[in-house]
Each structure stands twice: as C-alpha cells, then as structure tokens.
mmCIF file of C-alpha atoms in Angstrom:
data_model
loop_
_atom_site.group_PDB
_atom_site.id
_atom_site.type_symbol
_atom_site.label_atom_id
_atom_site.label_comp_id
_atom_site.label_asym_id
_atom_site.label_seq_id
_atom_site.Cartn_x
_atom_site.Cartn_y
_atom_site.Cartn_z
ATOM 1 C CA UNK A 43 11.200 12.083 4.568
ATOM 2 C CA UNK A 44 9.370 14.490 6.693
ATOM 3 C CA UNK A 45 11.353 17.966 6.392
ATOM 4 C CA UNK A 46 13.410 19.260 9.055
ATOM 5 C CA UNK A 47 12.522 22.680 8.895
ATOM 6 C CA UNK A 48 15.425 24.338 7.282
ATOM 7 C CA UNK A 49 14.717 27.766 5.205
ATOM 8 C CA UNK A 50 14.401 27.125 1.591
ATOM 9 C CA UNK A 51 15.959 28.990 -1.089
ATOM 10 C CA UNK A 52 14.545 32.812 -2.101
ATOM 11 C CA UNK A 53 12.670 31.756 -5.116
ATOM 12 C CA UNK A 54 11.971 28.422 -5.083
ATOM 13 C CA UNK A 55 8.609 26.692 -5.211
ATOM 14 C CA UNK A 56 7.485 24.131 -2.550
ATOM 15 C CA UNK A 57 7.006 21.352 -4.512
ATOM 16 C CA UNK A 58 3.469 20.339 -4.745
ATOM 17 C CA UNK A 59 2.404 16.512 -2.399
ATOM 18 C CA UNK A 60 -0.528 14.669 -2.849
ATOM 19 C CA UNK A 61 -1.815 11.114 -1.657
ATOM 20 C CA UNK A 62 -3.935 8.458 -3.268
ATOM 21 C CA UNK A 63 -5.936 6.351 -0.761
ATOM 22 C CA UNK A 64 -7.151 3.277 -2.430
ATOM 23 C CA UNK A 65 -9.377 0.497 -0.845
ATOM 24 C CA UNK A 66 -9.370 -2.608 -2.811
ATOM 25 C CA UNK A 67 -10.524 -6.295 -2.614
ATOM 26 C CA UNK A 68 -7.907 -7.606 -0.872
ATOM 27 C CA UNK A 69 -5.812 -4.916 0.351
ATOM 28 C CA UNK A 70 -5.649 -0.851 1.333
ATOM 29 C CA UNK A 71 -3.014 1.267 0.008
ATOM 30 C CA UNK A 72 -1.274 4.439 0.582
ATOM 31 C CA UNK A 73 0.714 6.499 -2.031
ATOM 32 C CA UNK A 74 1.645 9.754 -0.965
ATOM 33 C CA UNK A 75 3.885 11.476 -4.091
ATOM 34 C CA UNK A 76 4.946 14.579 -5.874
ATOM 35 C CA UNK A 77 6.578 15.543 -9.254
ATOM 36 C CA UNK A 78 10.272 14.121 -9.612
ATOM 37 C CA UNK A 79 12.763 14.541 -12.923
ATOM 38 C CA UNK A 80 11.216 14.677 -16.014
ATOM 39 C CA UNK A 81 7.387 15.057 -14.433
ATOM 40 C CA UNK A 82 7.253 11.831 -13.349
ATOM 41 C CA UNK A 83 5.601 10.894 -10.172
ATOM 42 C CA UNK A 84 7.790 10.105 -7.136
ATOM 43 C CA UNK A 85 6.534 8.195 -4.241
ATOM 44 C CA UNK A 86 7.387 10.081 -0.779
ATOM 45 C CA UNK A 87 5.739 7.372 1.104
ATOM 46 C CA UNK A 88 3.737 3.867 0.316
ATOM 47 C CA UNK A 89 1.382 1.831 2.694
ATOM 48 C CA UNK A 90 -0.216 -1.616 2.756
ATOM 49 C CA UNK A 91 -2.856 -3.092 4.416
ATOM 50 C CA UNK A 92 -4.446 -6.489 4.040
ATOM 51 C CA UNK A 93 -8.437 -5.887 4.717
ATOM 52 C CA UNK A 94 -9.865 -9.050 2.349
ATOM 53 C CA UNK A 95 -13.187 -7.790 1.797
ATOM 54 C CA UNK A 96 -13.349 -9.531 -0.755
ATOM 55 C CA UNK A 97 -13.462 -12.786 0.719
ATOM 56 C CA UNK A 98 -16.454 -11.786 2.777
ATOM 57 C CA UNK A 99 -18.259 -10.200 -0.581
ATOM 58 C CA UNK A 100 -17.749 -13.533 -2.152
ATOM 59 C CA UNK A 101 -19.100 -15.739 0.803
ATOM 60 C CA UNK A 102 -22.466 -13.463 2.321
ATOM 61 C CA UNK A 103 -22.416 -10.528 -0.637
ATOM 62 C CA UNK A 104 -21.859 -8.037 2.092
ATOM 63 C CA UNK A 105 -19.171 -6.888 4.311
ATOM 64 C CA UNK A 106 -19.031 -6.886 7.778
ATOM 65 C CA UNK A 107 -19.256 -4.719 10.644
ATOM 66 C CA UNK A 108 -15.936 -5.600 11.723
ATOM 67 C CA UNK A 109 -14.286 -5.362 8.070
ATOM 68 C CA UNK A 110 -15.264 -2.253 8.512
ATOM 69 C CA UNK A 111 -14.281 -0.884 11.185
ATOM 70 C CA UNK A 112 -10.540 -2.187 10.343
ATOM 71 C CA UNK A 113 -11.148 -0.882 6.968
ATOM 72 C CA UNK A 114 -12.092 2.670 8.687
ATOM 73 C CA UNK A 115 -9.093 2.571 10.527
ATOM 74 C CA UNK A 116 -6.807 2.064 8.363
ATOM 75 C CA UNK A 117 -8.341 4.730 6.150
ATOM 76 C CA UNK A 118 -7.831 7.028 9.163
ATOM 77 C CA UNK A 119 -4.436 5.891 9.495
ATOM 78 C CA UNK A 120 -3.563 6.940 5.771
ATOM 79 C CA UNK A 121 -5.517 10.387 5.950
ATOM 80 C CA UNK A 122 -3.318 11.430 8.711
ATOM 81 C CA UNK A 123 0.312 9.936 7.639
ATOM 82 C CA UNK A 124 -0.607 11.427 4.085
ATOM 83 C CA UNK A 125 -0.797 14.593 5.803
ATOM 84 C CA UNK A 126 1.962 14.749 8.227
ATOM 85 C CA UNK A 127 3.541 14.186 4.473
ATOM 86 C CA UNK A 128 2.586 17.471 3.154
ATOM 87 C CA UNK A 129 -0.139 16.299 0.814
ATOM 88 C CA UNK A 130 -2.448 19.388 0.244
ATOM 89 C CA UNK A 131 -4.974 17.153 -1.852
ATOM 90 C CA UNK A 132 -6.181 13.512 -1.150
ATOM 91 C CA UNK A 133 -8.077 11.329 -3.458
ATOM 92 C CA UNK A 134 -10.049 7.974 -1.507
ATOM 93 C CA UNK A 135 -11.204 5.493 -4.010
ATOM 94 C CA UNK A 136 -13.016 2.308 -3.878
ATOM 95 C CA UNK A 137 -12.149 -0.056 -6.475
ATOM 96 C CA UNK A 138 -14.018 -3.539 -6.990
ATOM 97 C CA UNK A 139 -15.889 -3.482 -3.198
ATOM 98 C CA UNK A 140 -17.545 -0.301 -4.249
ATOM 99 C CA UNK A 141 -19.379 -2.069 -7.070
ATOM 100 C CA UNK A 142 -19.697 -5.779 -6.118
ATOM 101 C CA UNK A 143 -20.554 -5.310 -1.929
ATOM 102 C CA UNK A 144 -24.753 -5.019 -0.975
ATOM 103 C CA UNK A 145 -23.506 -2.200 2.105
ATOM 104 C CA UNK A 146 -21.070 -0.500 -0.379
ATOM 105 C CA UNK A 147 -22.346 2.583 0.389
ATOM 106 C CA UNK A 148 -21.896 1.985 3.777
ATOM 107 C CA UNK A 149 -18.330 1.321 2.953
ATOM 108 C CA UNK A 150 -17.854 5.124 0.956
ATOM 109 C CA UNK A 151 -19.583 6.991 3.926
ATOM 110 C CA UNK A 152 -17.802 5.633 6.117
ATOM 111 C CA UNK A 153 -14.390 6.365 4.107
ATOM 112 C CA UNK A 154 -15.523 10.070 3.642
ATOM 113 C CA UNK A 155 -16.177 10.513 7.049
ATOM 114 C CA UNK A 156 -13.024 8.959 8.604
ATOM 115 C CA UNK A 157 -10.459 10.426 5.890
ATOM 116 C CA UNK A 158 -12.312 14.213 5.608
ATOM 117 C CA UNK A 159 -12.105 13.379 1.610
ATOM 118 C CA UNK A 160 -15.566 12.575 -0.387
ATOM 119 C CA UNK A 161 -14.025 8.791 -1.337
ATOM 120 C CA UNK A 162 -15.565 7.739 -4.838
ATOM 121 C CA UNK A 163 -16.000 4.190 -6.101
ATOM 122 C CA UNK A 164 -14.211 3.878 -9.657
ATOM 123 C CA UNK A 165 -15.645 2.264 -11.937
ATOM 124 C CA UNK A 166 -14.662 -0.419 -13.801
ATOM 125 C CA UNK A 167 -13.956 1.793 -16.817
ATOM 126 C CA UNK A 168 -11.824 4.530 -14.921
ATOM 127 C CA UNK A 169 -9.866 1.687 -12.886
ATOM 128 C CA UNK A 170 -8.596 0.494 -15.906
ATOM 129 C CA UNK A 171 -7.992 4.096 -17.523
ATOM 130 C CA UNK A 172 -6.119 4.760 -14.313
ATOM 131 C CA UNK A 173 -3.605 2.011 -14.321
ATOM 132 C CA UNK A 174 -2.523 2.488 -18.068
ATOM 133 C CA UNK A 175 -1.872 5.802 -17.349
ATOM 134 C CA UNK A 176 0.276 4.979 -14.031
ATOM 135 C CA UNK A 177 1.914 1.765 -16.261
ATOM 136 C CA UNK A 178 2.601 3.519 -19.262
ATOM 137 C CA UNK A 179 3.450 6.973 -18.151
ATOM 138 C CA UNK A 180 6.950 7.930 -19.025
ATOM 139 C CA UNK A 181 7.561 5.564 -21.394
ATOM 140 C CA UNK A 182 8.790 6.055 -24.757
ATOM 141 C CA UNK A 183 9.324 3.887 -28.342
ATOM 142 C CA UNK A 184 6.660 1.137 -27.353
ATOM 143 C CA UNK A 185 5.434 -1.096 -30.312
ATOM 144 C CA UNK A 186 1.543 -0.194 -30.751
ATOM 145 C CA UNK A 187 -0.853 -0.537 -29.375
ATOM 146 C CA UNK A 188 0.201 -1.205 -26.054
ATOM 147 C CA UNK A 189 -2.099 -3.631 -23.784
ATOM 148 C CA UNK A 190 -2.144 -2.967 -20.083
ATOM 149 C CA UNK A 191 -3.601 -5.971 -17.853
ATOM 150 C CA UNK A 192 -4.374 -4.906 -14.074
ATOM 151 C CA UNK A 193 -5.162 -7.599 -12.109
ATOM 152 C CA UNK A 194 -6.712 -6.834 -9.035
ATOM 153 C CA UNK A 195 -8.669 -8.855 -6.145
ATOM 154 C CA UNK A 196 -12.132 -8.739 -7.116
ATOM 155 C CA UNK A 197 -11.781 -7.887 -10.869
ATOM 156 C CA UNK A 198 -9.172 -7.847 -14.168
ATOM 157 C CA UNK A 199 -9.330 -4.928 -16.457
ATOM 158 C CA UNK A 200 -7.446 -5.119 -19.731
ATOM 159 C CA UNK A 201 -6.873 -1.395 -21.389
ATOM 160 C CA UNK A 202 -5.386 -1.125 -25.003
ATOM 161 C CA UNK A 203 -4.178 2.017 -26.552
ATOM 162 C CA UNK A 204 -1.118 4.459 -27.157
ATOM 163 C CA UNK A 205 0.382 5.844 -24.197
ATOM 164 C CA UNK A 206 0.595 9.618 -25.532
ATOM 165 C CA UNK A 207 -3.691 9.335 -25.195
ATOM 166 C CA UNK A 208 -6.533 7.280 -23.101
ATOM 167 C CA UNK A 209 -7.184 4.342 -23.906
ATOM 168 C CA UNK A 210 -8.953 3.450 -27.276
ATOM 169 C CA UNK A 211 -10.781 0.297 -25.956
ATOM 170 C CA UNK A 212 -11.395 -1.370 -22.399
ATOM 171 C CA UNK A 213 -12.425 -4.540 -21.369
ATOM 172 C CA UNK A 214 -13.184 -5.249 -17.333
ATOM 173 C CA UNK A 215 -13.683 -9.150 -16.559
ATOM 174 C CA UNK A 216 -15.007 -9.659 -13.255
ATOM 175 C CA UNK A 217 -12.957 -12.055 -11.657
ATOM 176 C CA UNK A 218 -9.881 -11.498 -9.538
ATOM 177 C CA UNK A 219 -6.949 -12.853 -7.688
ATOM 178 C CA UNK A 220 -9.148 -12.761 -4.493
ATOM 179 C CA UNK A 221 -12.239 -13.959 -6.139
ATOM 180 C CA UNK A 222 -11.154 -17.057 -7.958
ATOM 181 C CA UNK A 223 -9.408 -17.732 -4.780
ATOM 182 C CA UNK A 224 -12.521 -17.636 -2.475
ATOM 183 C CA UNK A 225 -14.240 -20.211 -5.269
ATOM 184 C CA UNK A 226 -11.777 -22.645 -6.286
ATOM 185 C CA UNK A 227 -8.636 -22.151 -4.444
ATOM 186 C CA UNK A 228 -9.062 -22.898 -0.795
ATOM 187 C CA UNK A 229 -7.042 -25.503 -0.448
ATOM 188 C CA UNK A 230 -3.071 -24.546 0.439
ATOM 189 C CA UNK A 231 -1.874 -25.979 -1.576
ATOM 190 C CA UNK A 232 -5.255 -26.772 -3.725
ATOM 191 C CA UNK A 233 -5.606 -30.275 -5.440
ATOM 192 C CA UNK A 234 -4.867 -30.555 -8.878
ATOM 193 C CA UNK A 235 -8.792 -30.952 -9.724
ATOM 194 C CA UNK A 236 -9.571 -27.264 -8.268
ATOM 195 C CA UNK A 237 -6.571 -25.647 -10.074
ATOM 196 C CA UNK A 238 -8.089 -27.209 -13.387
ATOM 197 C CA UNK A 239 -11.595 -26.263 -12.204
ATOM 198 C CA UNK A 240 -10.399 -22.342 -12.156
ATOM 199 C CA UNK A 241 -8.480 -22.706 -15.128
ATOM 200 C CA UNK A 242 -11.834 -23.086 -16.712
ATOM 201 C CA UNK A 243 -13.478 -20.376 -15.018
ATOM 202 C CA UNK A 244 -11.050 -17.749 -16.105
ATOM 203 C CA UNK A 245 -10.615 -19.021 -19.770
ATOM 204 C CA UNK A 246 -14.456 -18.277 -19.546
ATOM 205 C CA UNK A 247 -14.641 -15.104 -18.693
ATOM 206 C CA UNK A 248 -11.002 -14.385 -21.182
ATOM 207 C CA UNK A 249 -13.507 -14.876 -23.873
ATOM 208 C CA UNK A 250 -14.372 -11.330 -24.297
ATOM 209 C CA UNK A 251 -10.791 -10.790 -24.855
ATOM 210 C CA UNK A 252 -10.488 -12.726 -28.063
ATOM 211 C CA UNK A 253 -9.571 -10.729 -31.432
ATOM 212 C CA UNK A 254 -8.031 -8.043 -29.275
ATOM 213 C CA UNK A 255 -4.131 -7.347 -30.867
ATOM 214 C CA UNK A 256 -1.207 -5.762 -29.009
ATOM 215 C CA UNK A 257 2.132 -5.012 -29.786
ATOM 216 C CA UNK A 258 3.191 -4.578 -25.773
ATOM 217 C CA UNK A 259 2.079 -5.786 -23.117
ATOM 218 C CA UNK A 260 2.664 -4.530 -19.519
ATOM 219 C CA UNK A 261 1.007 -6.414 -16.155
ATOM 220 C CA UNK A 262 0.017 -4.366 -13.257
ATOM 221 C CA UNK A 263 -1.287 -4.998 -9.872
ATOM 222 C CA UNK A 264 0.056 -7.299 -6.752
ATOM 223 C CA UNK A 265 -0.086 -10.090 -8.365
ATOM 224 C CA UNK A 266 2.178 -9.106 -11.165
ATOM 225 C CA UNK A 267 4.740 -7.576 -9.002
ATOM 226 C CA UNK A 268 5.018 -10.715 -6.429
ATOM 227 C CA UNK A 269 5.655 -13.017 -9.402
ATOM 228 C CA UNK A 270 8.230 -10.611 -10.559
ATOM 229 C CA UNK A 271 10.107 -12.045 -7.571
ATOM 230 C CA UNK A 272 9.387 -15.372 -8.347
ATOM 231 C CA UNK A 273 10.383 -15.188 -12.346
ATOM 232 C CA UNK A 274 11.375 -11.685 -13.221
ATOM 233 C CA UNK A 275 10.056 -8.770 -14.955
ATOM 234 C CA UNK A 276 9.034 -10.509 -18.014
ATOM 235 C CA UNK A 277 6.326 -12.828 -17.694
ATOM 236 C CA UNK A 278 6.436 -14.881 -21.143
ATOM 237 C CA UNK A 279 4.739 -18.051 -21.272
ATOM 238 C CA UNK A 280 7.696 -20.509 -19.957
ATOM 239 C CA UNK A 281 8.249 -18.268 -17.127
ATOM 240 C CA UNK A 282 4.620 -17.830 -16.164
ATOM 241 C CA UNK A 283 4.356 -21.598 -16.638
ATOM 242 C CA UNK A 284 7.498 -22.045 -14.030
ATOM 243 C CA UNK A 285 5.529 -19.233 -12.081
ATOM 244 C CA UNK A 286 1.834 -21.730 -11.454
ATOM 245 C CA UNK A 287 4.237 -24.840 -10.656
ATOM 246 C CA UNK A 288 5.887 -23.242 -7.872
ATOM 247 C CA UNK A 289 3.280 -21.360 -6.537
ATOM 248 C CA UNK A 290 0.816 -24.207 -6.641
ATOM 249 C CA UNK A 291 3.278 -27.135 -4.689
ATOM 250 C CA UNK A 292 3.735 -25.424 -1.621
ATOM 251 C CA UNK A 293 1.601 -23.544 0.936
ATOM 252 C CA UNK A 294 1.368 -20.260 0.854
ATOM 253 C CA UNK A 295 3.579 -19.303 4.429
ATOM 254 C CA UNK A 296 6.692 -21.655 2.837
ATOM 255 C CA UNK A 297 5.679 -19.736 -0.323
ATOM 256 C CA UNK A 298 6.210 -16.232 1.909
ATOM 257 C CA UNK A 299 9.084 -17.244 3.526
ATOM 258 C CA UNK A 300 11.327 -18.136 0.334
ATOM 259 C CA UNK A 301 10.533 -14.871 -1.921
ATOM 260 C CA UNK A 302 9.934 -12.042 0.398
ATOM 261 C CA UNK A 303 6.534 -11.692 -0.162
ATOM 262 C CA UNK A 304 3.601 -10.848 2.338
ATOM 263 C CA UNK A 305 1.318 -14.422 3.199
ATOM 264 C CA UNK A 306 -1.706 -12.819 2.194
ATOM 265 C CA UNK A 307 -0.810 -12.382 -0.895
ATOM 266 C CA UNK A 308 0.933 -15.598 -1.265
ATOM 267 C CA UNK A 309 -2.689 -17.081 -0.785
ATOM 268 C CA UNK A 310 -3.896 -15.414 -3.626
ATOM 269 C CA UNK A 311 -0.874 -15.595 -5.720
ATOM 270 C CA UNK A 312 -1.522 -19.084 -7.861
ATOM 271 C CA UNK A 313 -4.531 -17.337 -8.837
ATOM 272 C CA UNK A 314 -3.250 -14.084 -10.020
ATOM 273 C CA UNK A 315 -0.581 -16.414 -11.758
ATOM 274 C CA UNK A 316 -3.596 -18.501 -13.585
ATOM 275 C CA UNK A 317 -4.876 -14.914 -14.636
ATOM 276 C CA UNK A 318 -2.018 -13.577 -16.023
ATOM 277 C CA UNK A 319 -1.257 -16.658 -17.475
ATOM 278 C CA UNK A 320 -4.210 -16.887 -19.573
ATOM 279 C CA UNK A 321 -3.959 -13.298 -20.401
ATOM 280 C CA UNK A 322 -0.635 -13.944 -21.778
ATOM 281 C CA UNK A 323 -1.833 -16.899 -23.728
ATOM 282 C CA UNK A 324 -4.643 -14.940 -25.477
ATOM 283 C CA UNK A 325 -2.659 -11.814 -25.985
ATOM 284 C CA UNK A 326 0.104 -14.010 -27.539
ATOM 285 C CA UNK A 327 3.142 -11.354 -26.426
ATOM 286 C CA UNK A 328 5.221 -10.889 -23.041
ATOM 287 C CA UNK A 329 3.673 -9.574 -20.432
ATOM 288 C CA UNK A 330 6.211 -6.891 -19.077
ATOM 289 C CA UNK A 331 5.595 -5.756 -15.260
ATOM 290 C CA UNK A 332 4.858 -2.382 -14.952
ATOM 291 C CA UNK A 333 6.495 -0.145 -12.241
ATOM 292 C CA UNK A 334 3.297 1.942 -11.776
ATOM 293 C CA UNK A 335 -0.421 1.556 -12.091
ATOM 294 C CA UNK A 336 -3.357 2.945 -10.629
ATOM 295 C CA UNK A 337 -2.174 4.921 -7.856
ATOM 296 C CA UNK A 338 0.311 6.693 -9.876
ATOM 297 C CA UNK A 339 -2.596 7.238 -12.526
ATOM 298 C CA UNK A 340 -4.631 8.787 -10.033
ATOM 299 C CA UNK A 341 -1.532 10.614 -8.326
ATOM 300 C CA UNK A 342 -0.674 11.941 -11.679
ATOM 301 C CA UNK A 343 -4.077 13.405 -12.537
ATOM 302 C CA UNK A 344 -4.283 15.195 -8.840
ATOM 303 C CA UNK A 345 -0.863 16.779 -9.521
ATOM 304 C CA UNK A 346 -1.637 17.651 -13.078
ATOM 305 C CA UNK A 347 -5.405 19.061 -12.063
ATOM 306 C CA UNK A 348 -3.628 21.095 -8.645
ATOM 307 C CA UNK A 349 -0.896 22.746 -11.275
ATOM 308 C CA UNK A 350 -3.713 23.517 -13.585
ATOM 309 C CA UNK A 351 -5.135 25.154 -11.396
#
C-alpha cells in the first residue's frame, strides 16, 4: 500500500523497496518487495502479464515487432508502478527469450530503454541459482541436499545443494512448459498420441538428470503453483498422476474456470504437469511447492547488495 504521508517516528529507518522486473517465455512479472520479520522478503506488490514469446521463438526463431511492442509496454508499465512503490533500485531480467530468440538483443535494448534500468539476460546458470535461493530461503531442518526444479516456459533448470550456500551442482534442460506446448501440445485437449509423443521428448532431455540424489525436493515456477490448486502443495507421484488426467481431459478455458487459474496458463499447464512429473519420477522424492523462486532470489540479492552498501 502506497503510504499516506503521515510523519514517521524520530529514529526510525525507511525501510529499504526494490522491484524485480522479469520477462519470461510465456509471461512478464512484477515483484516489488522489501525486508519483512526475520529478513525475509515481503512482496509490496506482484504483476502478471501473459506476452508468449515463446510461442513465436518456437514457430519463426524470432520475435515479433508486435510482441514487442506489448512486451515494451508492459515493461514500462512495471518501471513506473515499481516506482510509485518506493523501489529505489530495479533489476530487468530476461530469462529463456534472452538466450533462445535471433532479435534478443533487440528485446534487452528495448527493455533498458523503456524501464531506465540496463535489463540483463540470465543465464541459464544464474536462473537456476536465483530460484533456489528465492525457494529455499528461510527455511530451516531440510534433509540434504535439497533439489530445487524451476520450471519455466522456454526452459527447466534443476539446482541441488544446501540452502545455507549456492548451489553445488546445476543442470538447465532446455525445454519448457511453453515449448513442449508449441511442439506437441496444440491440441485442447491434445490426443492421447501427442501427450505420449512429449512424454518422450522430455524423458529425453531428463537424461542428464540421472544419478543426481536429493533428500528434498521443492518445485518452483507457474506451473508448480497452478497445480498446487489442482492437487496441493505436495506433488508426489499419485497426485501428479491425478494432476496429467485432469489437466489433459478438458480444454484449457473449462480447465480455468474450475480452479481459478489464468487460461494462458491452463494451455500450458498439462505440459508443466508432464515436466514435473518426470522430474519427480527421476528424483524419486516429493516434489514440495515452493512459496518463492526467482524473483525473490533476485529481490533478495538487490536488498542484501543496497544494505551492503
């Protein structure tokens, strides 16, 4: 809540704002936060946008004029509500479109330009850094080593480590909710055959994951936290089983409708679901859904850089 302009106490520090701007594959985001109880990060206000750029990477390898422009706007849009929110530092990054898109550098100028923030693509390294940081932080008496899976639009990162340091090893598996979609999934609901067919494609690329032990596991990302409605918070492998049946027998606006959850992402959900599913299946343990990620990663280093300095 904006403040209403009453006098604070003699003595007491402002506390600090800042805002993460992040531009993925399927959708923009907003986090504007500050420090809370205990250090941990707070959200003051959140945003979504749905921009699918990944759907036009996938199809021409490029993103359009028009994507742009939307994308540009919304980016303004964030800038200036992170702002009128008190945030004295802004970070803009670019997740899997920075690294996967022909014109992505037409897509960071752009973002520096309309924001007034030099906006940085993450890498596929840092991404996943970033959201076991925002999963983990804050929590305490985890079995180790603790796996973090962050399943985006255009690419899955799995991060395994102890949440007291950064993580000790990091695998990035390029395929995503919005990806596998775009190949295999068009259909709404898809046949039977293409669900099989993109079973197949993401036990392939899960093959980089074998050998890998964890004593936790937490899920991050949209997908994760829309099949939280659908199953709850812990996605073992009867519930995540439950999770594909319903998602792939109806189409995705019924899907919407029934459990609250936005129709874009209810396209790409039976994906996400196939993702984490196989994950889950490899990794052999509950997937737990995290309550932060990568925004509150990268919110948590800008407050913890700003009080260092």
């Amino acid at each position: 809540m904006l403040g209403s302009g009453n006098s604070r106490p003699s003595g007491q520090t402002p506390r600090m704002t800042v805002a993460v701007i992040d531009i993925g594959s399927n959708t923009g985001r907003l986090l504007v936060a500050r420090r809370g109880s205990a250090s941990a990060v707070v959200a003051v206000r959140t945003e979504r946008t749905v921009l699918g750029l990944g759907h036009e990477i996938e199809r021409t390898g490029t993103i359009s004029v028009a994507k742009l422009e939307h994308t540009m706007a919304c980016a303004r849009r964030y800038a200036t509500l992170a702002r009128a929110h008190g945030a004295t530092h802004i970070d803009v990054v670019v997740t899997a479109p920075g690294r996967q898109s022909a014109n992505a550098e037409m897509l960071v100028t752009g973002l520096s330009h309309v924001t007034g923030v030099a906006a940085r693509v993450l890498s596929a390294h840092d991404e996943g850094c970033y959201a076991f940081e925002g999963a983990t932080a804050g929590l305490t008496g985890l079995d180790l080593p603790v796996g973090v899976c962050d399943v985006g639009g255009g690419s899955t990162e799995l991060a395994v480590g102890s949440p007291d340091h950064r993580p000790d090893g990091l695998i990035s598996i390029d395929i995503g909710s919005l990806r596998l979609t775009s190949r295999f999934l068009s259909g709404d609901p898809p046949s039977r055959r293409a669900v099989e067919r993109a079973v197949d494609e993401v036990r392939d690329h899960l093959g980089d994951l074998a050998g890998i032990q964890v004593a936790t596991a937490l899920a991050t990302g949209g997908s994760a936290r829309a099949l939280r409605k659908l199953v709850g918070r812990t996605l073992d492998e009867r519930r995540l089983e439950r999770a594909v049946r319903i998602v792939s027998r109806q189409p995705s606006d019924r899907l919407a409708r029934a459990y609250g959850i936005h129709v874009e992402r209810a396209r790409v959900l039976l994906a996400g679901a196939l993702i984490l599913r196989e994950t889950q299946g490899v990794l052999g343990v509950p997937l737990i859904v995290a309550r932060g990620g990568l925004r509150e990663g990268l919110a948590d280093m800008l407050l913890a850089e700003r009080s260092a300095a």
